[in-house]
Coordinates of C-alpha atoms in Angstrom, one line a residue:
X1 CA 96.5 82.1 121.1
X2 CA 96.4 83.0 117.4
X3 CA 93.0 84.0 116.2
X4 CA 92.5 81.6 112.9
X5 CA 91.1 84.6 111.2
X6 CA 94.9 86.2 111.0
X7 CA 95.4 85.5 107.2
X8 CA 97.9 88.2 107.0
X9 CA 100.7 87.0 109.0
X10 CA 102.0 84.6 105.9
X11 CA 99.5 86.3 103.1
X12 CA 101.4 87.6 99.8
X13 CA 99.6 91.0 99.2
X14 CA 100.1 92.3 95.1
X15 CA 100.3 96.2 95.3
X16 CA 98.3 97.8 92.5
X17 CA 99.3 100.8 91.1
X18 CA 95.7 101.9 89.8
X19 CA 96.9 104.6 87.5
X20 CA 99.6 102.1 85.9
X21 CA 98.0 98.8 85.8
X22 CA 95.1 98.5 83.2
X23 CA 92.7 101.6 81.4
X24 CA 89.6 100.9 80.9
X25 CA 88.5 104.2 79.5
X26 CA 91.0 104.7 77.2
X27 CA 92.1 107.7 78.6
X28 CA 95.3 106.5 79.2
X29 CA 95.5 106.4 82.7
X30 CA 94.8 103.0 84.5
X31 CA 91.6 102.6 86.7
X32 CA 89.2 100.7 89.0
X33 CA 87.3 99.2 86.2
X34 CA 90.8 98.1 84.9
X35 CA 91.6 96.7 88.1
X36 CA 88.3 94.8 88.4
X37 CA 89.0 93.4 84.8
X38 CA 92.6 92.4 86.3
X39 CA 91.7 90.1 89.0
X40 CA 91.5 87.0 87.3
X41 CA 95.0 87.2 86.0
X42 CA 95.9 88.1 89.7
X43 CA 94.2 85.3 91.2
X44 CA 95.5 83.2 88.6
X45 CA 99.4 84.3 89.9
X46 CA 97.6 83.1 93.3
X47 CA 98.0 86.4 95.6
X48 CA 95.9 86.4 98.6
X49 CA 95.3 90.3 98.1
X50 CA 95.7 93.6 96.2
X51 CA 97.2 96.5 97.7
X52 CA 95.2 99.7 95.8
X53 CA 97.2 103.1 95.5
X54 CA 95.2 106.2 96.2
X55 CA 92.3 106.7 93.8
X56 CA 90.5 109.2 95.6
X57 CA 90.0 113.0 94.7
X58 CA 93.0 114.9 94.1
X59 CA 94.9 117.2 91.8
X60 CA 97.3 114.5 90.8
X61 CA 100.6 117.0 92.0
X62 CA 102.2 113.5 93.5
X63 CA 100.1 110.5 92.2
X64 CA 96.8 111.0 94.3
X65 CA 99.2 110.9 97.7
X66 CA 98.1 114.7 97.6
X67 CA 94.2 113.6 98.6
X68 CA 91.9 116.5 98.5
X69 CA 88.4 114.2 99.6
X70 CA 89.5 111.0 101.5
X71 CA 85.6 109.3 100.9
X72 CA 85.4 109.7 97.3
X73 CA 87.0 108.2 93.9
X74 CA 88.6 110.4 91.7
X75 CA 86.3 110.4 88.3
X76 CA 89.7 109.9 86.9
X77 CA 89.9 106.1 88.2
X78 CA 85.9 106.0 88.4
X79 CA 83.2 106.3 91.1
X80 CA 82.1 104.8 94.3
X81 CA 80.1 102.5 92.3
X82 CA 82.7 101.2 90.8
X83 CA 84.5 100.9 93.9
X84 CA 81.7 98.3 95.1
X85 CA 81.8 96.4 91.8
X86 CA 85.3 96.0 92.3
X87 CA 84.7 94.7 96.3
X88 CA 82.4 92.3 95.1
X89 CA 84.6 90.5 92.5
X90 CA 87.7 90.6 94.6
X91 CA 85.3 88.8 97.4
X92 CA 83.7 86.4 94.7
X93 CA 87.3 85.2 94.2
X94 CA 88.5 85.2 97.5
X95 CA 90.8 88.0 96.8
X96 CA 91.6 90.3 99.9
X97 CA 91.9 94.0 99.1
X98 CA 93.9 96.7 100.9
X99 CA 93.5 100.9 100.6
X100 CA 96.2 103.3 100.8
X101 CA 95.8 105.6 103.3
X102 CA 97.3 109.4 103.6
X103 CA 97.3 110.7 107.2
X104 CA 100.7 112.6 107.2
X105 CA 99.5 115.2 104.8
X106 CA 96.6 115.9 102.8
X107 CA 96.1 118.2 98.8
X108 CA 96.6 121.8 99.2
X109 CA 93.2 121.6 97.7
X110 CA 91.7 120.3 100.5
X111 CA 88.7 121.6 101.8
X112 CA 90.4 121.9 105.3
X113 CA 93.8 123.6 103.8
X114 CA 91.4 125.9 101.9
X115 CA 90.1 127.3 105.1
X116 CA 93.0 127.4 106.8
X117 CA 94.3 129.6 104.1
X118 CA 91.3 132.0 103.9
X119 CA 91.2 132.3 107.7
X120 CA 93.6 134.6 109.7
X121 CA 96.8 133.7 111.8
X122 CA 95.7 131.6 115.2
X123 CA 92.4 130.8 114.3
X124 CA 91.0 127.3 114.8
X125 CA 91.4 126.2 111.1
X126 CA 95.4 126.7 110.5
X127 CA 95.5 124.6 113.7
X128 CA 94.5 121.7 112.0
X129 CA 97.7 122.2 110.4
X130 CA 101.3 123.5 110.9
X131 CA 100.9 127.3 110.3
X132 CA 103.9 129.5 112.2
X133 CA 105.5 133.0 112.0
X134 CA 108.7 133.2 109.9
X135 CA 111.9 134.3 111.2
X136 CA 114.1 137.4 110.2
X137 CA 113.3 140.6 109.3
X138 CA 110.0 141.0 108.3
X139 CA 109.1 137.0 109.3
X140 CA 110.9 136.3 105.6
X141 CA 112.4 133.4 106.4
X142 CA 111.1 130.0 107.0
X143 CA 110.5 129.2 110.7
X144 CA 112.9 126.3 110.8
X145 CA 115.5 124.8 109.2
X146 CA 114.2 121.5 108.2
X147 CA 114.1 120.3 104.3
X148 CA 111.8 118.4 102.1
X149 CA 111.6 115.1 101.2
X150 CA 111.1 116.1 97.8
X151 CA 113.9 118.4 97.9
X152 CA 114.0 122.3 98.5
X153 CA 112.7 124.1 102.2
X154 CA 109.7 122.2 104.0
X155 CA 107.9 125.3 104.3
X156 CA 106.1 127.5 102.4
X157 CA 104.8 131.2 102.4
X158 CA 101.1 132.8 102.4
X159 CA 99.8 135.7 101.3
X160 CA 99.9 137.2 104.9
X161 CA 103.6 136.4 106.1
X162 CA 102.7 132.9 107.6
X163 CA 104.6 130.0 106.7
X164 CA 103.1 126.3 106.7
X165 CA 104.7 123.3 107.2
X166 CA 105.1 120.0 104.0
X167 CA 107.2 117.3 104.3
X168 CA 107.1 116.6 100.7
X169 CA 105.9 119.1 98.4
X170 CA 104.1 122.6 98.7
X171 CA 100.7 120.9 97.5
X172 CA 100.6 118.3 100.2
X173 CA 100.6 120.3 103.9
X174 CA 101.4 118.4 106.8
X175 CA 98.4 117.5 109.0
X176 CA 98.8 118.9 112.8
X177 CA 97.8 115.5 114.7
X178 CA 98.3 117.4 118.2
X179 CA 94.8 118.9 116.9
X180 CA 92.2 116.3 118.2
X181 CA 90.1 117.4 115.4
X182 CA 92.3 115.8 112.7
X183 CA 92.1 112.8 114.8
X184 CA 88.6 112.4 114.7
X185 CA 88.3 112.9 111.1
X186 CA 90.6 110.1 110.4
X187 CA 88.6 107.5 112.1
X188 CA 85.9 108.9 110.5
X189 CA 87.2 108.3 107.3
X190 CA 88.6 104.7 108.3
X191 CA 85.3 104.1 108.9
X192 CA 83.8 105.2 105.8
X193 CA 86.0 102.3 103.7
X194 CA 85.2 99.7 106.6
X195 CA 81.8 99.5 106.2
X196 CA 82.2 100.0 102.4
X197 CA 83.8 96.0 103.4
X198 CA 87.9 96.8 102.8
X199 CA 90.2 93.9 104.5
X200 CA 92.6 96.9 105.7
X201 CA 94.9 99.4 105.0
X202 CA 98.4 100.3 103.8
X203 CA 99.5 103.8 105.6
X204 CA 101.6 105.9 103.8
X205 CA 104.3 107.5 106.3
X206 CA 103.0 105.7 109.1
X207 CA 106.1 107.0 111.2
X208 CA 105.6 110.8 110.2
X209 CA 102.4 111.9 112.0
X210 CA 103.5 114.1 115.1
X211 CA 105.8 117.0 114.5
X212 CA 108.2 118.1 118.0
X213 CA 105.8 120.2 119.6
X214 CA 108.7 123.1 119.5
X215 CA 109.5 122.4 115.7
X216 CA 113.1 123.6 116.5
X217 CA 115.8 123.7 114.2
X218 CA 117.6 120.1 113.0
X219 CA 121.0 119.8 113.9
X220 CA 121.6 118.5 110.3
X221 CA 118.5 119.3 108.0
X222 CA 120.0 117.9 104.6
X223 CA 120.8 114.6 105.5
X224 CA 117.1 114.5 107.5
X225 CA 115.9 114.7 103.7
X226 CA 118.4 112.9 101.6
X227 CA 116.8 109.4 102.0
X228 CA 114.0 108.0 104.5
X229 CA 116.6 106.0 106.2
X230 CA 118.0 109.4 107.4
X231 CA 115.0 111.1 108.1
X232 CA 114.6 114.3 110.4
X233 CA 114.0 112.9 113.9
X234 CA 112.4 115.8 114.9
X235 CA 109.4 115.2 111.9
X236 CA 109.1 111.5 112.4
X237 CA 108.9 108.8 114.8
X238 CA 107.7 111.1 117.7
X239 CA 106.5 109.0 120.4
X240 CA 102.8 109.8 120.1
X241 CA 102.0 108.1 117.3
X242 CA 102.0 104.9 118.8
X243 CA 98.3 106.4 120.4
X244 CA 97.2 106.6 117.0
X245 CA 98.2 102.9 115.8
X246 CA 96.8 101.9 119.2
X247 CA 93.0 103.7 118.3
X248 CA 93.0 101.9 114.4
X249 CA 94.1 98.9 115.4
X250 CA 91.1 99.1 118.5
X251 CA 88.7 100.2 115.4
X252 CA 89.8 97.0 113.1
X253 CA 89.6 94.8 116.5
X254 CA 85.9 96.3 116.8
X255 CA 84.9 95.4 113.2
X256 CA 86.8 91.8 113.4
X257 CA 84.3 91.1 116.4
X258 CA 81.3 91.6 114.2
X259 CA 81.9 89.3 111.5
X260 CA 85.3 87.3 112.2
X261 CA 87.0 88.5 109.4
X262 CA 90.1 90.6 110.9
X263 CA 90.8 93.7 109.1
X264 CA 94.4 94.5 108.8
X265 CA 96.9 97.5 109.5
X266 CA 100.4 97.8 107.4
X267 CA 102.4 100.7 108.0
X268 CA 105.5 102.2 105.8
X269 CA 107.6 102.3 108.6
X270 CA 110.8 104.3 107.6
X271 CA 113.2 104.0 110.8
X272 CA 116.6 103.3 111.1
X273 CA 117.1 99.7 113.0
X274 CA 114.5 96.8 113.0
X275 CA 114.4 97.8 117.1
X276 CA 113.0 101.0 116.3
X277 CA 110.6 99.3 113.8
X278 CA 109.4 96.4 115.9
X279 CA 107.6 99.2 118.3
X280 CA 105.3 99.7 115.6
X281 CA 103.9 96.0 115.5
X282 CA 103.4 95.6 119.3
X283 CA 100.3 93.5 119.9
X284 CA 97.8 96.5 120.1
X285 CA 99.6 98.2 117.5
X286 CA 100.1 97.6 113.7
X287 CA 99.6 94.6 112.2
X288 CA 102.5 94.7 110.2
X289 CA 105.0 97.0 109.0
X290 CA 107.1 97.0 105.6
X291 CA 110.7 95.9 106.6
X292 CA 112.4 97.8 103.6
X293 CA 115.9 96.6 105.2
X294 CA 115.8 93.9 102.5
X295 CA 114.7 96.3 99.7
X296 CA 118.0 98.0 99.7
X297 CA 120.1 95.5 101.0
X298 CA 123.4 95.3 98.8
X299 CA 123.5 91.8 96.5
X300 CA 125.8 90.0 99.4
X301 CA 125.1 86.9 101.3
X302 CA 126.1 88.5 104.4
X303 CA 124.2 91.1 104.2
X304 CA 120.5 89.5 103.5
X305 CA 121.6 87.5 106.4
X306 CA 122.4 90.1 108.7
X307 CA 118.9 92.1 107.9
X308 CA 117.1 89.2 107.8
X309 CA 118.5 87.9 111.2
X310 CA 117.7 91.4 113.0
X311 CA 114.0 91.3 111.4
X312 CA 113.2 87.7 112.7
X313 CA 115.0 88.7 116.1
X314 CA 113.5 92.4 116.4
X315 CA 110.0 92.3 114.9
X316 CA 108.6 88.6 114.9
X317 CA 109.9 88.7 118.6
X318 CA 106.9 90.6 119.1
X319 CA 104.2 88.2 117.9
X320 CA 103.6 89.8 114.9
X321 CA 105.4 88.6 111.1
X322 CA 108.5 90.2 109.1
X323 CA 106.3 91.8 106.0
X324 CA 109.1 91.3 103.2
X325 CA 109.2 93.6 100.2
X326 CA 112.0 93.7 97.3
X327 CA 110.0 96.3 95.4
X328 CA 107.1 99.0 95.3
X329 CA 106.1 102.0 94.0
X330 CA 108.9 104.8 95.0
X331 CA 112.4 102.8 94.6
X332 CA 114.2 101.2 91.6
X333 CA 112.7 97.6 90.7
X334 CA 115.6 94.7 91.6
X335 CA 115.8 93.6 87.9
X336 CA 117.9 97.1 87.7
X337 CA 119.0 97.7 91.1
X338 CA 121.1 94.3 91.1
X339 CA 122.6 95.3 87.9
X340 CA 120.6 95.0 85.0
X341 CA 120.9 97.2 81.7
X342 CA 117.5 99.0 82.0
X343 CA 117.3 97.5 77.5
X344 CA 118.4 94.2 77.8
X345 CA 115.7 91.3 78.7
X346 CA 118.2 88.9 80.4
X347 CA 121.9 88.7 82.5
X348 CA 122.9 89.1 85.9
X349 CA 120.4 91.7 87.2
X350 CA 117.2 89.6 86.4
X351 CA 118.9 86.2 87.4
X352 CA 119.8 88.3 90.7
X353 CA 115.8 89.1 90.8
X354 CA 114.7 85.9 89.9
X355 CA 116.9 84.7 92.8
X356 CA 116.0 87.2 95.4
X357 CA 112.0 86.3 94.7
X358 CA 112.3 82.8 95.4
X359 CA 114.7 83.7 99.0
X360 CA 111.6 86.4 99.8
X361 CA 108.5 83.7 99.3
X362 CA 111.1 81.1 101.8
X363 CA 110.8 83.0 104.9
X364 CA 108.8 83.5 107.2
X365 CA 105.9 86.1 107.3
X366 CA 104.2 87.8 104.7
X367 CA 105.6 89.0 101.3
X368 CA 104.6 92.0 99.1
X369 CA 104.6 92.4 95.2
X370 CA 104.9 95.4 92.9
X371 CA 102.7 95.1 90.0
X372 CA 105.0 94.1 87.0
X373 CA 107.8 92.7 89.4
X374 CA 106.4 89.1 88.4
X375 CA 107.1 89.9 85.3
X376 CA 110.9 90.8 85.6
X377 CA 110.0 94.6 84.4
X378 CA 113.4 96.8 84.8
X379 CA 113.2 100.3 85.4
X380 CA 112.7 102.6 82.6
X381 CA 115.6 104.9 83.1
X382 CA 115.4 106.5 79.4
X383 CA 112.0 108.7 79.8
X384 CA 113.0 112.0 78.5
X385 CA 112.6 114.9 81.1
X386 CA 109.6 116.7 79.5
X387 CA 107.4 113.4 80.3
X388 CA 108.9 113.3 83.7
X389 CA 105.9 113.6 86.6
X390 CA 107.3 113.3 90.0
X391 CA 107.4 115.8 91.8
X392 CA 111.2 115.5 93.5
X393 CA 112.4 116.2 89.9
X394 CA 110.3 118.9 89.7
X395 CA 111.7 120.1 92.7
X396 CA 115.2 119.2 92.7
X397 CA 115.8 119.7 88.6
X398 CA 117.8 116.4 89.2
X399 CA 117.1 113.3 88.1
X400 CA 118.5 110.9 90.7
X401 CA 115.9 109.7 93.5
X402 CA 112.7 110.3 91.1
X403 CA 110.5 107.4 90.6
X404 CA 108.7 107.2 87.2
X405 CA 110.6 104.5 86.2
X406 CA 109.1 102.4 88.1
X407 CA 105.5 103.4 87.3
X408 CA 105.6 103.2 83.6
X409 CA 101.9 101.0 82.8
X410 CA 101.8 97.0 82.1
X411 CA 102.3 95.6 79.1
X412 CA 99.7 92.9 78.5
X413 CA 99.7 92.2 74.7
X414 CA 101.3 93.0 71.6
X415 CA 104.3 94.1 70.0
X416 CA 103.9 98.3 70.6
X417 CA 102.7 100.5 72.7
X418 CA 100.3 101.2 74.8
X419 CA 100.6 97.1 74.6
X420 CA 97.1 96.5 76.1
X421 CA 97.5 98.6 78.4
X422 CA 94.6 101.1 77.0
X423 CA 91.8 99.9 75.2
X424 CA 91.5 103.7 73.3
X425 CA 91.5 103.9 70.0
X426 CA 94.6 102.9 67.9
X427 CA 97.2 105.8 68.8
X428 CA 96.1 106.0 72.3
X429 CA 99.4 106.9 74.8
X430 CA 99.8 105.8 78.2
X431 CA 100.3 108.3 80.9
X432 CA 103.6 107.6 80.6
X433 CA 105.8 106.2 77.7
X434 CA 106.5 102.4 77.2
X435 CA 109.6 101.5 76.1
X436 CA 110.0 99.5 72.9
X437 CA 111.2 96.5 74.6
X438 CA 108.3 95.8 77.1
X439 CA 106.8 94.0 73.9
X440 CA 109.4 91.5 75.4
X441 CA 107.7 91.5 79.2
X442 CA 103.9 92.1 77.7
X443 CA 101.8 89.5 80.3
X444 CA 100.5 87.1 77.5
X445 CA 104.0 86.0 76.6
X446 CA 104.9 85.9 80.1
X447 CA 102.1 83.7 80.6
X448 CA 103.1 81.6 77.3
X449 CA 106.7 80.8 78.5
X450 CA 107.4 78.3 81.3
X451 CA 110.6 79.7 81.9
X452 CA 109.1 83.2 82.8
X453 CA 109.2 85.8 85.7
X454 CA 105.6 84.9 85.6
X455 CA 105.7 81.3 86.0
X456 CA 108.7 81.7 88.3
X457 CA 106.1 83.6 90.7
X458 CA 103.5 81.6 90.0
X459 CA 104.9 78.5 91.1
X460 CA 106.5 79.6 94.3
X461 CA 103.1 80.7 95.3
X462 CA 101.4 77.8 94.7
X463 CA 104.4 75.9 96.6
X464 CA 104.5 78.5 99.5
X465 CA 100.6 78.0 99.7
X466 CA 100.4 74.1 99.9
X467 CA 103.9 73.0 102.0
X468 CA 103.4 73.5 105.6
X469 CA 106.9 74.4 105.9
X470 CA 106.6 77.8 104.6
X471 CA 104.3 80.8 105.4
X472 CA 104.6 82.0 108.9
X473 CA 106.9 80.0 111.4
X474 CA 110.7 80.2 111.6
X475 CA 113.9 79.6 110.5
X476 CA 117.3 78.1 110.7
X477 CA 120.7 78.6 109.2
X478 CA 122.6 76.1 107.4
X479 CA 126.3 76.1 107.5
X480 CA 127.3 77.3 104.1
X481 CA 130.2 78.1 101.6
X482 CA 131.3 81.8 101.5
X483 CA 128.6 83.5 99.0
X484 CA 125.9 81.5 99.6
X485 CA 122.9 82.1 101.8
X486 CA 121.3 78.9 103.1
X487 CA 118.3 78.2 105.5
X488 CA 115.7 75.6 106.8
X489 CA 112.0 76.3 106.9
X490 CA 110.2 73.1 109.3
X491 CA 112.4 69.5 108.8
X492 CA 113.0 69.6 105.9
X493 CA 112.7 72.6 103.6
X494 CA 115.8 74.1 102.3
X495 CA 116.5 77.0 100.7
X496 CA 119.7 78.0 99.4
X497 CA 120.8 80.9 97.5
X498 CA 124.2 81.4 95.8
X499 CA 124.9 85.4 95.8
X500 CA 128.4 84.3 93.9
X501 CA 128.7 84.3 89.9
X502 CA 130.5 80.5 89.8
X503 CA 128.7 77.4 90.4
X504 CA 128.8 75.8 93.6
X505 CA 128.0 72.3 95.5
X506 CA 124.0 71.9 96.5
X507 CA 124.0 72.3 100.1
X508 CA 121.9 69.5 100.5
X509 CA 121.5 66.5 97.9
X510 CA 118.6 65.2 95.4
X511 CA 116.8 67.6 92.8
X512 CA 115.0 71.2 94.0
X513 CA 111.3 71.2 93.8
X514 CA 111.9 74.9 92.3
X515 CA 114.6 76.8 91.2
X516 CA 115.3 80.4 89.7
X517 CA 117.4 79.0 87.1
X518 CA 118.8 76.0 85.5
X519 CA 120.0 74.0 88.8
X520 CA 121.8 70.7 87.8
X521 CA 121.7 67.6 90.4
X522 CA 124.7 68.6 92.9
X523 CA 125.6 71.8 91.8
X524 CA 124.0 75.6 92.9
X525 CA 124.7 78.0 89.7
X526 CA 125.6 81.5 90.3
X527 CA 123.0 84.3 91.1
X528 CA 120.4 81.2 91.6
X529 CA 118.0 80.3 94.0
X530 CA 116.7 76.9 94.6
X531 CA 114.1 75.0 97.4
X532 CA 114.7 71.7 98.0
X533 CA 113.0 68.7 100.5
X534 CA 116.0 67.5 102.2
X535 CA 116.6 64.6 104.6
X536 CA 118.2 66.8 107.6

């Protein structure tokens, strides 16, 4: 029987990026005091929580995912102070909030990493993390064969002919989880944020923690990197990790008991079928997992339907609830990706977007939101290369997979930069460059004009939040035209999306209580969404 205490299993979580979202220094760089000042606005959009990106100490070489002190907040987002303040409004309003966790790998920086380095070949220290002789003369080449996710070898050299192991980039070395040591400080760290009263966590990599024990060569070592649908099987999804996901999820069980209020686990589960996925959110497992099938989905009918078929089959078969995402931090946002000129504030991609939000909020489970998605941001794709801060184009020299235009800070107000963004004085620049025609998506015009992303968003959480029919649950297909993706949440809630760009008939007949566009009686537009109460 369901606990009633499992409010993530239909919850929409918004994800914060901290360093994007609101200064309150004027520094330029968003904060927790920023994030404490956003909450009304967010509870006013009506999300049930806040996903926070990585804040804590760290050099900054990927965002703060290269974490050198995992109990701290970087003095460039604030201090633990203001971490409470921040826990105490978000629980005055009701607001849930979620912390990104690193386990994979940590900051080069690290006091840990630091030891290893200093201490010799063997010695307990570099076992905490994936130190190992080179091959070829003289030990000059790496041990193995596998890449980087960021591009380039995953191995670097030290000063004394050893080679250690990074998935990403040369700042961030790979944890060894074989040690029992790195175990243990995990759940001391978990348990650091728990009793600091956190409503869960978001893991980052949550598939990548055990290495094979043998770390032999991959038969095919570029495609392992080219995309985390591809990734090296030999680096992720190792069968141990399910021990790990077992311990948390026994630690958030133990702090549920005390107080009733369940603490939740969401993993970024990269692997390549929703079979392989749905391990992860066995009962004594993770909560939930991001299903990023729907993320990069092609704009086709019969594709959302075949993803969405296999996650409803696949993962909710387990108990748990699909975690739909269209967005986040590390891929293209939709109003581009389905076709939109990255300068123009309306056509086919943001109708596509507008369309795809409405069909995400329908089904069943829980949804996730990129900050700036309910605003119908599209990717910057214009920032010129000597503002660039990711690291795979620092890496790579290329600028194909990197993700800062999708990071580029809120606009709130105004007609210029920095837009609100930074209460510095006048002349104050953002971290990274706004685009001239954000004064078109800045919050307070969103907020002024019914027809908005904003309102689009707003609306289909306050209709997801007060019809029984959606949230958790099921659904059902409705036999439909070629193009058009229909379904049935409870009796009688339809909704219907035509992936086509020419009109077609309603599936079902009498006026939508919400639609993504103009939606005339009897008639589905192109690239529109639409929810109706139907007599089935």
């Amino acid at each position: 029987m369901l606990s009633k205490y499992r409010w993530w299993r239909d919850a929409v979580i918004y994800q914060v990026y901290v360093r994007s979202f609101l200064d309150s220094t004027g520094d330029g760089v968003g904060d927790l005091a920023g994030v404490r000042a956003g909450l009304p606005y967010l509870k006013k959009l009506g999300v049930d929580g806040i996903w926070l990106s990585p804040f804590y100490p760290s050099p900054q070489h990927d965002h703060g995912y290269d974490v050198a002190d995992y109990c701290d907040v970087d003095p460039l987002f604030g201090d633990l102070a203001e971490f409470d303040l921040l826990m105490a409004a978000a629980r005055r309003l009701g607001v849930k909030v979620l912390l990104d966790i690193v386990p994979n790998h940590c900051s080069s920086e690290h006091p840990w990493f630091q030891e290893a380095l200093a201490a010799e070949p063997g010695s307990p220290a570099r076992a905490r993390f994936h130190f190992a002789d080179g091959r070829g003369p003289a030990g000059c080449e790496p041990p193995n064969n596998w890449h980087s996710m960021f591009g380039g070898p995953a191995w670097t050299r030290v000063g004394d002919g050893q080679w250690y192991l990074h998935m990403f980039a040369p700042e961030q070395p790979d944890w060894n989880w074989r040690n029992p040591e790195v175990g243990a400080e995990f759940d001391r760290v978990l348990r650091f944020w728990l009793d600091r009263g956190i409503d869960g966590f978001r893991i980052d990599v949550a598939a990548g923690l055990y290495k094979h024990p043998d770390l032999p060569d991959s038969d095919d070592p570029e495609a392992d990197a080219r995309t985390r649908d591809s990734v090296n099987p030999l680096a992720w999804n190792q069968p141990e990790v399910h021990d790990v996901w077992r311990r948390w999820r026994a630690m958030c069980e133990e702090y549920t008991a005390r107080d009733g209020r369940e603490r939740l686990l969401v993993g970024e589960v990269s692997v390549p079928t929703a079979r392989e996925h749905a391990r992860y959110v066995r009962p004594d497992e993770l909560h939930q997992a991001f299903f990023f099938d729907l993320l990069s989905a092609p704009w086709n009918a019969d594709a959302f339907r075949k993803v969405i078929s296999e996650a409803m089959q696949d993962i909710a078969g387990t108990g748990s609830t699909v975690t739909w995402v269209l967005n986040n931090h590390d891929q293209v946002r939709t109003v581009t990706r389905y076709g939109e000129p990255a300068t123009e504030g309306s056509g086919l991609g943001a109708a596509r977007a507008r369309a795809a939000a409405l069909l995400m909020l329908a089904l069943p489970g829980a949804a996730y939101i990129y900050q700036g998605e309910e605003l119908g941001l599209p990717e910057v794709v214009d920032l010129p290369d000597d503002v660039l801060t990711d690291p795979i184009f620092r890496r790579t020299g290329s600028r194909a997979r990197i993700r800062d235009g999708c990071r580029v800070p809120l606009p709130w107000s105004g007609q210029a930069s920095p837009f609100g963004f930074t209460s510095g004085a006048e002349g104050a620049r953002p971290w990274l460059p706004q685009p001239e025609y954000f004064a078109e998506y800045a919050t307070d015009r969103a907020l002024a004009d019914t027809r908005s992303f904003w309102h689009l968003y707003r609306d289909g959480l306050q209709l997801r939040a007060a019809l029984p029919q959606l949230g958790e649950g099921t659904l059902r297909w409705l036999d439909t035209p070629p193009g058009v993706l229909g379904f049935v949440r409870g009796e009688s809630l339809v909704c219907a999306v035509n992936f086509g760009t020419a009109p077609t008939p309603s599936p079902v007949s009498g006026t939508p209580l919400l639609s993504s566009g103009p939606c005339p009686a009897g008639v589905l537009p192109g690239s529109t969404a639409a929810w109706w109460l139907a007599d089935l």
